[in-house]
Coordinates of C-alpha atoms and ligand atoms in Angstrom, one line a residue:
X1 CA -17.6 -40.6 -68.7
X2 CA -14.8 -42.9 -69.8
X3 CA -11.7 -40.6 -71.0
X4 CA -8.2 -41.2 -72.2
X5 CA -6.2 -38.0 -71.4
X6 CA -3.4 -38.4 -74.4
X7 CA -0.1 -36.6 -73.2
X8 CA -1.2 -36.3 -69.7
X9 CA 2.0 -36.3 -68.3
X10 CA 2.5 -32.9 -69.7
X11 CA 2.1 -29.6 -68.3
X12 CA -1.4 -29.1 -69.3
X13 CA -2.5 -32.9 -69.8
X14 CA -1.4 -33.7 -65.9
X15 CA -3.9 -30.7 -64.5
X16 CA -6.7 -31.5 -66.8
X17 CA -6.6 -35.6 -66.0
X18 CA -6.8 -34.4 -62.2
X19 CA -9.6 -32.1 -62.9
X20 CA -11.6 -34.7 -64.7
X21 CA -10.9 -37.6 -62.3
X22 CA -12.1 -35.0 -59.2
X23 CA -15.5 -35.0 -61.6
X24 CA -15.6 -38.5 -61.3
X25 CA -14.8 -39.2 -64.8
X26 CA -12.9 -42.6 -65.4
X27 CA -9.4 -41.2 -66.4
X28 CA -6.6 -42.8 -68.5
X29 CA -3.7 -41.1 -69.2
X30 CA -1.6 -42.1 -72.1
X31 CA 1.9 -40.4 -72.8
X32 CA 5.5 -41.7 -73.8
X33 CA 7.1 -39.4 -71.5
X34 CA 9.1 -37.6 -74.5
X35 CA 8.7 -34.3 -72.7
X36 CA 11.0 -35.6 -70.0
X37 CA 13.3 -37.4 -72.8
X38 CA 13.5 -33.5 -73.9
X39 CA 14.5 -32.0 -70.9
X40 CA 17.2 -34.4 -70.5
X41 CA 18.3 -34.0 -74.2
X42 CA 18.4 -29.7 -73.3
X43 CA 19.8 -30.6 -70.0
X44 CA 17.0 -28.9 -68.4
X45 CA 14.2 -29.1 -66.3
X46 CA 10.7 -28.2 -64.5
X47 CA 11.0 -25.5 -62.2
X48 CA 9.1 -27.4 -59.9
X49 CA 9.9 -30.8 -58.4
X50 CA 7.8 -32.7 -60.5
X51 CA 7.7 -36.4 -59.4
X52 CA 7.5 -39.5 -61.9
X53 CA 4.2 -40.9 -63.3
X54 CA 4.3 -43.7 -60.8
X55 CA 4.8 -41.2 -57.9
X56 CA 2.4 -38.6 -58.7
X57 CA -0.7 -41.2 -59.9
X58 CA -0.3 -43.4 -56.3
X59 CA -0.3 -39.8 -55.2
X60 CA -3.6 -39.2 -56.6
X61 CA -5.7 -42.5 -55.2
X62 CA -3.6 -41.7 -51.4
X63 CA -5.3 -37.8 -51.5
X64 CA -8.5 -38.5 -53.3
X65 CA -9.6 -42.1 -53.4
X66 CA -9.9 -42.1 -57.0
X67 CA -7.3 -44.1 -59.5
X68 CA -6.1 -42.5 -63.1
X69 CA -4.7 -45.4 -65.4
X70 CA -1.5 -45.0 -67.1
X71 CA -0.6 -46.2 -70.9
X72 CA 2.9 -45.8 -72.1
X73 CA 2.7 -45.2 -75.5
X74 CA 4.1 -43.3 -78.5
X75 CA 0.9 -42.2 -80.6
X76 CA 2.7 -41.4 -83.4
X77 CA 4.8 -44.5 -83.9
X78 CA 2.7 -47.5 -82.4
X79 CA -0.6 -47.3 -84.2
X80 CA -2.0 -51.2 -83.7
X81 CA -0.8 -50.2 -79.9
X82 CA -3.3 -47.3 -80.1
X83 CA -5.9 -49.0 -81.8
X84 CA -5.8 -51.7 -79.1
X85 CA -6.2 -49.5 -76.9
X86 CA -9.2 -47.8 -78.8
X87 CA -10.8 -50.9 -79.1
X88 CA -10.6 -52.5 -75.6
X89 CA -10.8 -48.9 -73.5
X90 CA -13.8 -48.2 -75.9
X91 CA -13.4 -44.3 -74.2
X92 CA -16.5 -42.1 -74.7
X93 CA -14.0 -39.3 -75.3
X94 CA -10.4 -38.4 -75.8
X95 CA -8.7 -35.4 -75.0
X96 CA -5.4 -35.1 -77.1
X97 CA -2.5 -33.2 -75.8
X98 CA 0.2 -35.9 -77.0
X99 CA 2.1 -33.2 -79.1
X100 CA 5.6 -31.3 -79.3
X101 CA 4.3 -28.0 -78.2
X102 CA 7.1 -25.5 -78.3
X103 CA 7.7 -22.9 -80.7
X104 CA 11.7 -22.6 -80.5
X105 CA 12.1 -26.2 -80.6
X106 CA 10.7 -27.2 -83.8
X107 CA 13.3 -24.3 -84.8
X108 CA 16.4 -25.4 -83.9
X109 CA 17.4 -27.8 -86.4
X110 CA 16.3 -29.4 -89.3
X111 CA 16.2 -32.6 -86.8
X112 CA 13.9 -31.0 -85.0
X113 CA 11.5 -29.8 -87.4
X114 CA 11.1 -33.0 -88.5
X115 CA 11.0 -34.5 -85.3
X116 CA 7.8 -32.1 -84.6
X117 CA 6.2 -32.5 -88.2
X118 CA 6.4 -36.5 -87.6
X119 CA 5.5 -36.3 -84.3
X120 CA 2.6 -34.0 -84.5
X121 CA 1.2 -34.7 -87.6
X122 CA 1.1 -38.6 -87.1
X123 CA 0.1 -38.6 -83.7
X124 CA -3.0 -36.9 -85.4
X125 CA -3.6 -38.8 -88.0
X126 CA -3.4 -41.8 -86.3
X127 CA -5.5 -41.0 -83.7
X128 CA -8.1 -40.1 -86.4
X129 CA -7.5 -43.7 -88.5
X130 CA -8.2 -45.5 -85.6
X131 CA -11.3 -43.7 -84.5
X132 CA -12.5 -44.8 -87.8
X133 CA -10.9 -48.4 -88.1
X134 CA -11.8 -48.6 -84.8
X135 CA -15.9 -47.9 -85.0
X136 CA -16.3 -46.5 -81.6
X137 CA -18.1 -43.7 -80.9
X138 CA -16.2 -40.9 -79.3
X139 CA -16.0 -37.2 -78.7
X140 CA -12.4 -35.8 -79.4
X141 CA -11.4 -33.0 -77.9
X142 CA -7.6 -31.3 -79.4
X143 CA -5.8 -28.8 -77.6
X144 CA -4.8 -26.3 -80.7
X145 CA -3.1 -23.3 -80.5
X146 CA -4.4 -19.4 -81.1
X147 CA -1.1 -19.4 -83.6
X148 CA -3.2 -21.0 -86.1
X149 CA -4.5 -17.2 -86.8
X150 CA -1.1 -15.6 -86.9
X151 CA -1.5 -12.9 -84.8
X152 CA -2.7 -9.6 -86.9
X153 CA -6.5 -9.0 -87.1
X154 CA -7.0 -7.6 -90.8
X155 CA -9.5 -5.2 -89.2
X156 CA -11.3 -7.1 -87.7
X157 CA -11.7 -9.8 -84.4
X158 CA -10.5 -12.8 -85.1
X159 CA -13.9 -15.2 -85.0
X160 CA -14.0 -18.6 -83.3
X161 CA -12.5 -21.0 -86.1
X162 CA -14.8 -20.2 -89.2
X163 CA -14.7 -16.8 -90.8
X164 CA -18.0 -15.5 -93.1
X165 CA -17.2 -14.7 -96.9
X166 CA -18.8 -12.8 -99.7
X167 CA -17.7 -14.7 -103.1
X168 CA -19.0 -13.2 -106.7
X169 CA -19.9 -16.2 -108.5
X170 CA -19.4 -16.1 -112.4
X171 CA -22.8 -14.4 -112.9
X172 CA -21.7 -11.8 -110.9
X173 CA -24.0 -13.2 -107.4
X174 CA -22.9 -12.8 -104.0
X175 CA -22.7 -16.1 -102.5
X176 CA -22.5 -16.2 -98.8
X177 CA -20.4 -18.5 -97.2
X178 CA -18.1 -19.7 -93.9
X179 CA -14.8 -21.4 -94.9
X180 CA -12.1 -21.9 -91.7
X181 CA -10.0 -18.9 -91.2
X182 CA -6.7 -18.8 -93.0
X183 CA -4.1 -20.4 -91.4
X184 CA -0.6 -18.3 -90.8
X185 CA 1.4 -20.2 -88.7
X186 CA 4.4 -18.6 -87.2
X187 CA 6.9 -21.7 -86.7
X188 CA 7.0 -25.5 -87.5
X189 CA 5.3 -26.3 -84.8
X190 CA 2.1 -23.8 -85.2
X191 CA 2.3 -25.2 -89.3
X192 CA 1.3 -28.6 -87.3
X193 CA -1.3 -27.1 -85.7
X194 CA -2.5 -25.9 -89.0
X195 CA -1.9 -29.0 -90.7
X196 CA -4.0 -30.9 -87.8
X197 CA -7.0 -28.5 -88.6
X198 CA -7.1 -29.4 -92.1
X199 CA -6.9 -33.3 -90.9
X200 CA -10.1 -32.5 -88.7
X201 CA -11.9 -30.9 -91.2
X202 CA -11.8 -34.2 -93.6
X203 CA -12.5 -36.7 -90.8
X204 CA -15.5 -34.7 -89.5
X205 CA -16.6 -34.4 -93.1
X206 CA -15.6 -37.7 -94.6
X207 CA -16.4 -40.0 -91.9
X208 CA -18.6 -38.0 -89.5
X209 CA -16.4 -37.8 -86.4
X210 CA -17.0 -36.0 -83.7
X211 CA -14.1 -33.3 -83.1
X212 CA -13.7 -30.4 -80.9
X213 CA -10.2 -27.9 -81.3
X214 CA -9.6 -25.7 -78.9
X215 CA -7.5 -23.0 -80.4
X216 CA -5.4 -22.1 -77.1
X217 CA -3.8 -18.9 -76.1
X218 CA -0.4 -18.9 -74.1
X219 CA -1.0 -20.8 -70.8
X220 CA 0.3 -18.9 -67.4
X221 CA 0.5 -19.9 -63.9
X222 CA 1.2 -23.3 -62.2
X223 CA -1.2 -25.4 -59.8
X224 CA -4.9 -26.0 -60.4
X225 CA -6.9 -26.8 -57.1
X226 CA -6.2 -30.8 -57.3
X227 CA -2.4 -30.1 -57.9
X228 CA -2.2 -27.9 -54.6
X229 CA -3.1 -31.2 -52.5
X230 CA -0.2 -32.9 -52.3
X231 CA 3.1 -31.4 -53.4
X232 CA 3.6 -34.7 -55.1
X233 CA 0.9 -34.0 -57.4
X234 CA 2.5 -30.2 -58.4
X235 CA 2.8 -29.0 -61.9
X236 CA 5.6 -29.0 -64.0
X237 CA 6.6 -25.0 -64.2
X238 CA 8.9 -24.7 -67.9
X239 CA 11.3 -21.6 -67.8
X240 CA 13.9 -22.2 -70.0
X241 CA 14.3 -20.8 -73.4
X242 CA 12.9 -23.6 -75.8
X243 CA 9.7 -24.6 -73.1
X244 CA 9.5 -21.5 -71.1
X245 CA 6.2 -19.7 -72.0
X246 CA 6.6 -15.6 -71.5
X247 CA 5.1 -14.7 -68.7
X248 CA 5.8 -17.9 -66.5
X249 CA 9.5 -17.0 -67.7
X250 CA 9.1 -13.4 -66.9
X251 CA 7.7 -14.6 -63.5
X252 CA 10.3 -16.7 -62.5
X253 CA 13.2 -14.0 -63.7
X254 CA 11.6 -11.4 -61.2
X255 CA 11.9 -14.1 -58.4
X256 CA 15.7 -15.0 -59.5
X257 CA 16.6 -11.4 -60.3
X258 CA 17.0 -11.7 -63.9
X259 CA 16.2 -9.1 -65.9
X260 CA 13.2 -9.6 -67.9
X261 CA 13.7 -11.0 -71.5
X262 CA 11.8 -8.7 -73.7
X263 CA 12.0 -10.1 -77.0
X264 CA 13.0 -6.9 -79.3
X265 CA 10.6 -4.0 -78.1
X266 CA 8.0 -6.4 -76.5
X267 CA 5.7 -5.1 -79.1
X268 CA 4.1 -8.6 -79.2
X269 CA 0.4 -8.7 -78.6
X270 CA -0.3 -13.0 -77.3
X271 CA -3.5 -14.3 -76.0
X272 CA -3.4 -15.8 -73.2
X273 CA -5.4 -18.1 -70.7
X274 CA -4.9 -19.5 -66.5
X275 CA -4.4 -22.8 -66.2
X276 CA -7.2 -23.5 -64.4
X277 CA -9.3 -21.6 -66.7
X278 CA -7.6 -24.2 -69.2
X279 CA -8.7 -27.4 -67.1
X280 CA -12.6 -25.9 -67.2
X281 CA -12.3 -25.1 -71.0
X282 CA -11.5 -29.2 -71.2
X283 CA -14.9 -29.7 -69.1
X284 CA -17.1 -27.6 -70.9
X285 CA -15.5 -29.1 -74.2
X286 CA -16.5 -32.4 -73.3
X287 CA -20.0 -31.6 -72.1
X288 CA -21.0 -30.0 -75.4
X289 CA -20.0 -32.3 -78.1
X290 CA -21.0 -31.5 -82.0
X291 CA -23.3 -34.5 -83.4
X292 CA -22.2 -36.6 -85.7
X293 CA -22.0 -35.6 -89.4
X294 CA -21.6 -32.0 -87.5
X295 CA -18.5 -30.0 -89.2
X296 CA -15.5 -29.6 -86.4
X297 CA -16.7 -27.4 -83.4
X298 CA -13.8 -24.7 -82.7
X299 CA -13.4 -22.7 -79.7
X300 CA -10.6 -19.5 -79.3
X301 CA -9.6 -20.8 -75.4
X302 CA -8.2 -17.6 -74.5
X303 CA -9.5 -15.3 -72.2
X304 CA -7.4 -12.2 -72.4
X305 CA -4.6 -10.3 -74.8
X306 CA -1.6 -8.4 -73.7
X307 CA 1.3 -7.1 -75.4
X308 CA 4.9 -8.3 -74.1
X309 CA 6.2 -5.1 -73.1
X310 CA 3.1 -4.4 -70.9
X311 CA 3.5 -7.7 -69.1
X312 CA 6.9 -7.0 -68.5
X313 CA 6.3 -3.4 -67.0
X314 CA 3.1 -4.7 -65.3
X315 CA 5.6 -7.3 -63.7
X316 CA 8.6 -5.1 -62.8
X317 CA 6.1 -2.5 -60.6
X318 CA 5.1 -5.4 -58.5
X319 CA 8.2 -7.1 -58.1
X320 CA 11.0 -4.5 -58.8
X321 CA 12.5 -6.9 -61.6
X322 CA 14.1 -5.0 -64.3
X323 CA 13.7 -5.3 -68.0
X324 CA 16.6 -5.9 -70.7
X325 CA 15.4 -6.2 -74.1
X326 CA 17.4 -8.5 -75.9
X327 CA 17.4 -9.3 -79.8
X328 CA 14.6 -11.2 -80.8
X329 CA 15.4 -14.6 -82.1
X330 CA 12.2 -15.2 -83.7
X331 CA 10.8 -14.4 -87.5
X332 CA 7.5 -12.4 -86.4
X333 CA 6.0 -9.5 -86.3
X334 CA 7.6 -6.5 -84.1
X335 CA 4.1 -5.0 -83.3
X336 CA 0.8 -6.3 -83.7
X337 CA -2.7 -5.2 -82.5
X338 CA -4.5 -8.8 -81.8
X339 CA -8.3 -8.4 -81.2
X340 CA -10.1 -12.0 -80.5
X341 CA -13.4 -13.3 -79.9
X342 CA -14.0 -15.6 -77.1
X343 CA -17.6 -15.6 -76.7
X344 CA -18.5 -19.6 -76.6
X345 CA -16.7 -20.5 -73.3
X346 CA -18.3 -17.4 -71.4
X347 CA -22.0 -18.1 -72.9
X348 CA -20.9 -21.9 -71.7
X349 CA -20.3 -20.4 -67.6
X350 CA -16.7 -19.8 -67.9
X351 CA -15.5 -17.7 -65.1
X352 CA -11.6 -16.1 -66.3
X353 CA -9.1 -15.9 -64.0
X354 CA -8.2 -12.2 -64.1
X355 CA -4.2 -11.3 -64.8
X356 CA -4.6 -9.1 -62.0
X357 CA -5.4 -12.0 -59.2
X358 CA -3.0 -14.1 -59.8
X359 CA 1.0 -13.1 -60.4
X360 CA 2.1 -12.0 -57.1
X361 CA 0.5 -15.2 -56.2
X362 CA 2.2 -17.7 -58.6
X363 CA 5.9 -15.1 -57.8
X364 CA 6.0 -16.3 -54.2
X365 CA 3.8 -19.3 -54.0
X366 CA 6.2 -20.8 -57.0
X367 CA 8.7 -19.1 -58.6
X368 CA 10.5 -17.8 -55.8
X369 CA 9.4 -21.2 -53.6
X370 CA 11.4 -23.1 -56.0
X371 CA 14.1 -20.6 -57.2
X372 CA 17.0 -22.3 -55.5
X373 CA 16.1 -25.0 -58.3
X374 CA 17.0 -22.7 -61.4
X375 CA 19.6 -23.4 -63.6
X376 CA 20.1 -19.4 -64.6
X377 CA 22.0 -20.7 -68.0
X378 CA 19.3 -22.2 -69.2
X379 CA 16.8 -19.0 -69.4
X380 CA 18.4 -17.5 -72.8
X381 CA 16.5 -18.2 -76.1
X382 CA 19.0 -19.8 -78.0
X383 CA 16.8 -21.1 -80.9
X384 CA 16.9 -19.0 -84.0
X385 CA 14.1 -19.4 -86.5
X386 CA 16.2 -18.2 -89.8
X387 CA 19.9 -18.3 -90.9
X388 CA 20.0 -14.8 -90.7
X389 CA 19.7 -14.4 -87.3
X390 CA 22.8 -17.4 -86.5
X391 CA 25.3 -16.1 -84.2
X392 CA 27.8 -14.3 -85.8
X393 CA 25.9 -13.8 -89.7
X394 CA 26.4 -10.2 -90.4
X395 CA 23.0 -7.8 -90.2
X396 CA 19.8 -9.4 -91.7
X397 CA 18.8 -8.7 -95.2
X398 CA 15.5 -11.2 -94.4
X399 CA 11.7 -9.9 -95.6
X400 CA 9.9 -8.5 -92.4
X401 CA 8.0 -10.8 -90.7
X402 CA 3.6 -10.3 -91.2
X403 CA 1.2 -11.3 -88.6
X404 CA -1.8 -10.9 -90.7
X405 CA -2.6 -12.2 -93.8
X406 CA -3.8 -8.9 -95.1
X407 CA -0.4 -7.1 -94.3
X408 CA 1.8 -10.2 -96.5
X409 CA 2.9 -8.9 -99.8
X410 CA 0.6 -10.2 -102.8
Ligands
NAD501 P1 3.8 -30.7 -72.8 O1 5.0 -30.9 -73.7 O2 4.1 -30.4 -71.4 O3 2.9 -32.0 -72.8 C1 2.7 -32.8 -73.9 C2 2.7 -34.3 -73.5 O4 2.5 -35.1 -74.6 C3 4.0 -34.7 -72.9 O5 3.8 -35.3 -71.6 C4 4.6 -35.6 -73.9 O6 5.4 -36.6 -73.3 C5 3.4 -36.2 -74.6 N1 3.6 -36.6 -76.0 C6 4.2 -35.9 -77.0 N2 4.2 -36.6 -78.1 C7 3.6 -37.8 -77.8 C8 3.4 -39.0 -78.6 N3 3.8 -39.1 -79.8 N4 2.8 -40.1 -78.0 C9 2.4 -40.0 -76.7 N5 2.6 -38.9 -75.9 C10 3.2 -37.8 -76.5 O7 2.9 -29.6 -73.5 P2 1.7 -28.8 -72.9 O8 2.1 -27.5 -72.5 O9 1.0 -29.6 -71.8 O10 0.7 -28.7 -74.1 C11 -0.3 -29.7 -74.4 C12 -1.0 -29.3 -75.6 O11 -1.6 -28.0 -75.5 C13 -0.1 -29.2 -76.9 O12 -0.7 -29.9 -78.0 C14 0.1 -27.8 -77.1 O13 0.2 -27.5 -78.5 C15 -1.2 -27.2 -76.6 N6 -1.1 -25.8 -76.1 C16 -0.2 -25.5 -75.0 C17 -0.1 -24.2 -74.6 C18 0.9 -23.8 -73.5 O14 1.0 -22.6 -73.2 N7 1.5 -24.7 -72.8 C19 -0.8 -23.2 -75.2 C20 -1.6 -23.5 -76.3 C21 -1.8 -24.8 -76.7
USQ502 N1 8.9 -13.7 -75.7 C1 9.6 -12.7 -75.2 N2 10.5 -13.0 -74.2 C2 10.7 -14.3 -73.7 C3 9.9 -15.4 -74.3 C4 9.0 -15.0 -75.3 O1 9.5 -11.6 -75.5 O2 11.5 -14.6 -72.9 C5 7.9 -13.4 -76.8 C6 8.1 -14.2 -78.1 O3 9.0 -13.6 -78.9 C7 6.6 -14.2 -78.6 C8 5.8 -14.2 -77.3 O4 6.6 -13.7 -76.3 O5 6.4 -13.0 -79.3 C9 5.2 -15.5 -77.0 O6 6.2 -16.5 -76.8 P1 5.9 -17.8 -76.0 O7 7.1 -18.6 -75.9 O8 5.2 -17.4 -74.7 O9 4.7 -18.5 -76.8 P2 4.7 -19.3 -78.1 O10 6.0 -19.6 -78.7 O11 3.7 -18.7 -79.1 O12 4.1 -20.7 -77.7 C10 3.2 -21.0 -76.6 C11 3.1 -22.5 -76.4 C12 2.5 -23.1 -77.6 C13 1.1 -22.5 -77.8 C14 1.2 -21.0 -78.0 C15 -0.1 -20.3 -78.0 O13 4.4 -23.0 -76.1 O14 2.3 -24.5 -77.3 O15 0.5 -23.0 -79.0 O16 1.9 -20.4 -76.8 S1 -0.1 -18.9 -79.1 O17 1.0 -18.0 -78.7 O18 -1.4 -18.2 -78.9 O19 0.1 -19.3 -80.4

């Protein structure tokens, strides 16, 4: 299969291209390298020694024989480059990555929400006009986020994508019907996610395109098997506190001896997903496309839920790290129970990578392997989500956060 990888520079777009090529799928990667134009702009970087695209893809044919192209483009700003490319690649399917994925930066400013409501939402759209203007006919596959839900579960599991409803109709009938679950994002950059979903649901409709989202828990750990080959293929590992996902952060702070940033009282319940469980999602996703005229196929990509505190204990017994629960700089929820369903990628043969197998792993096989690389200023979460909570603005007087739509104030 012909596939353009779009943000496959990034931290899950690099593992999945190298999964896919190792299938012997024809890969092209397109990116404009803006995460590393971010790290520079945050003065930070990967834990890991991530080399540059140049390095790692010559890296790739030396170890495995097998070449991955390279576009350098922006999506969102250069749409006759991406229809080009559309046209002349004529790809059989697209997996799109290309987007600004982190929560506390599309918080920090009002330059940055706009930055990841442009980005995100064009990068979309134009990848969906010229899928259309284009003619060709391909599978898309778009990583989405399980913050589409919010996280509360109004009694109930959340389903994959498409939630049954009971409507009385004006002669007082029941009418059956499955309309996409509510969307309840929890920053600007889940509100694009939400915003894409809503874009997929009128292309699929309107011009019968084939889409798959794959709504995506938290991602943890570092190398897949292709990225262990050749330390110049390794994985970028985030850890600082716009990029840093929780439990890679928590990992790295047991290896560096930082106390464990509990946001608040960790009462946080996430989804989450391994890496390479993540690459094999991508796989299955692309062997079972919907048909054509079919409505968007939606997957919860997620293969377990823990609550933030638990991680952090579960961490501290095997490492001896210590937890400090620091102020939460977020608008969400305290506690939350989050029940999920996740059926469709097991039915499809996906094996999870259990919790339990692999964090003493990725603690000394990475974060302590690289720990003389961490820049220990970096690790705070310095991006608020509301006024309130700015350094030095006396105690809040904000509305609690909800989760769930059921618990919001009618
Ligand atoms: P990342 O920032 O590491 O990678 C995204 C890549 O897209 C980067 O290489 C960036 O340069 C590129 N990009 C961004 N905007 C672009 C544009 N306009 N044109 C071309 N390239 C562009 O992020 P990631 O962690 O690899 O996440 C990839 C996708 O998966 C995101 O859409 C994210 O929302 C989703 N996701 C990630 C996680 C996670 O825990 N990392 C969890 C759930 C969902
Ligand atoms: N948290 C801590 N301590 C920390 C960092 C985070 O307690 O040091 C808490 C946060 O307050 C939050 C939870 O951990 O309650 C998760 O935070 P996170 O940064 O790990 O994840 P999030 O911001 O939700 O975003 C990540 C990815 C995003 C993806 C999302 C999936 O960056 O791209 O969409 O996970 S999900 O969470 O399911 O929406």
């Amino acid at each position: 299969m012909k596939v353009l990888v779009l943000g496959g520079d990034g931290f899950c777009g690099w593992p999945a291209s190298l999964h896919l090529s190792d299938l012997g799928h024809e890969v092209t990667i397109v990116d404009n390298l803006s995460r590393r134009r971010i790290d520079k702009e945050l003065g930070a970087s990967s834990l890991t020694p991530i080399t540059s695209p140049q390095e790692r893809l010559a890296a790739w044919e030396e170890t495995s024989g097998e070449t991955i192209d390279f576009v350098e483009l922006d999506i969102a700003q250069h749409y006759d480059g991406l229809l080009d490319l559309l046209r002349t690649a004529a790809p059989d399917a697209i997996v799109h990555f290309a987007e600004q994925r982190s929560a506390p930066y599309s918080m920090k400013s009002a330059t940055h929400k706009r930055y990841t409501i442009d980005n995100n939402t064009n990068a979309t759209h134009n990848l969906l006009c010229a899928l259309v203007e284009s003619g060709i006919d391909t599978h898309l596959v778009h990583l989405g986020t399980m913050g589409v839900y919010g996280y509360g579960t109004a009694g109930m599991s959340i389903p994959e994508g498409y939630l049954d409803v009971e409507l009385v109709g004006d002669e007082g009938e029941r009418i059956s019907q499955q309309i996409l679950y509510p969307t309840n994002p929890g920053s600007v950059y889940h509100l694009t996610k939400c915003l894409d979903q809503q874009l997929f649901a009128y292309y699929a409709k309107n011009d019968a395109l084939r889409i798959t989202d794959l709504h995506q828990g938290i991602i943890w750990g570092t190398h897949t098997e292709q990225t262990l080959r050749d330390e110049r293929l390794i994985n970028r590992f985030d850890y600082d506190g716009d990029y840093g996902t929780v439990l890679n952060r928590f990992l790295m702070q047991a290896a560096v001896g930082y106390p464990l940033t509990v946001h608040g009282t960790g009462g946080q319940t996430r989804a989450f997903i391994h890496i390479r469980d993540m690459v094999r999602c991508v796989e299955l996703a692309l062997q079972n496309p919907p048909a054509a005229g079919e409505r968007v196929k939606i997957f919860n990509q997620t293969t377990e839920s823990h609550r933030v505190r638990d991680l952090a204990e579960l961490i501290c017994r095997i490492s001896g790290a210590q937890i400090e629960n620091v102020p939460n700089p977020r608008h969400e929820s305290p506690e939350n129970e989050l029940s999920v369903r996740r059926e469709a990628f097991l039915d499809l043969g996906l094996e999870p990578t259990r919790l339990s197998e692999g964090l003493l792993m990725e603690i000394e096989q990475v974060a302590s392997r690289y720990a003389h690389r961490a820049d220990l200023e970096k690790i705070p979460c310095t991006s608020v989500w509301t006024k309130d909570q700015q350094p030095g603005v006396p105690a809040s007087r904000a509305p609690e956060a909800h989760d769930s739509p059921a618990e919001q104030p009618a």
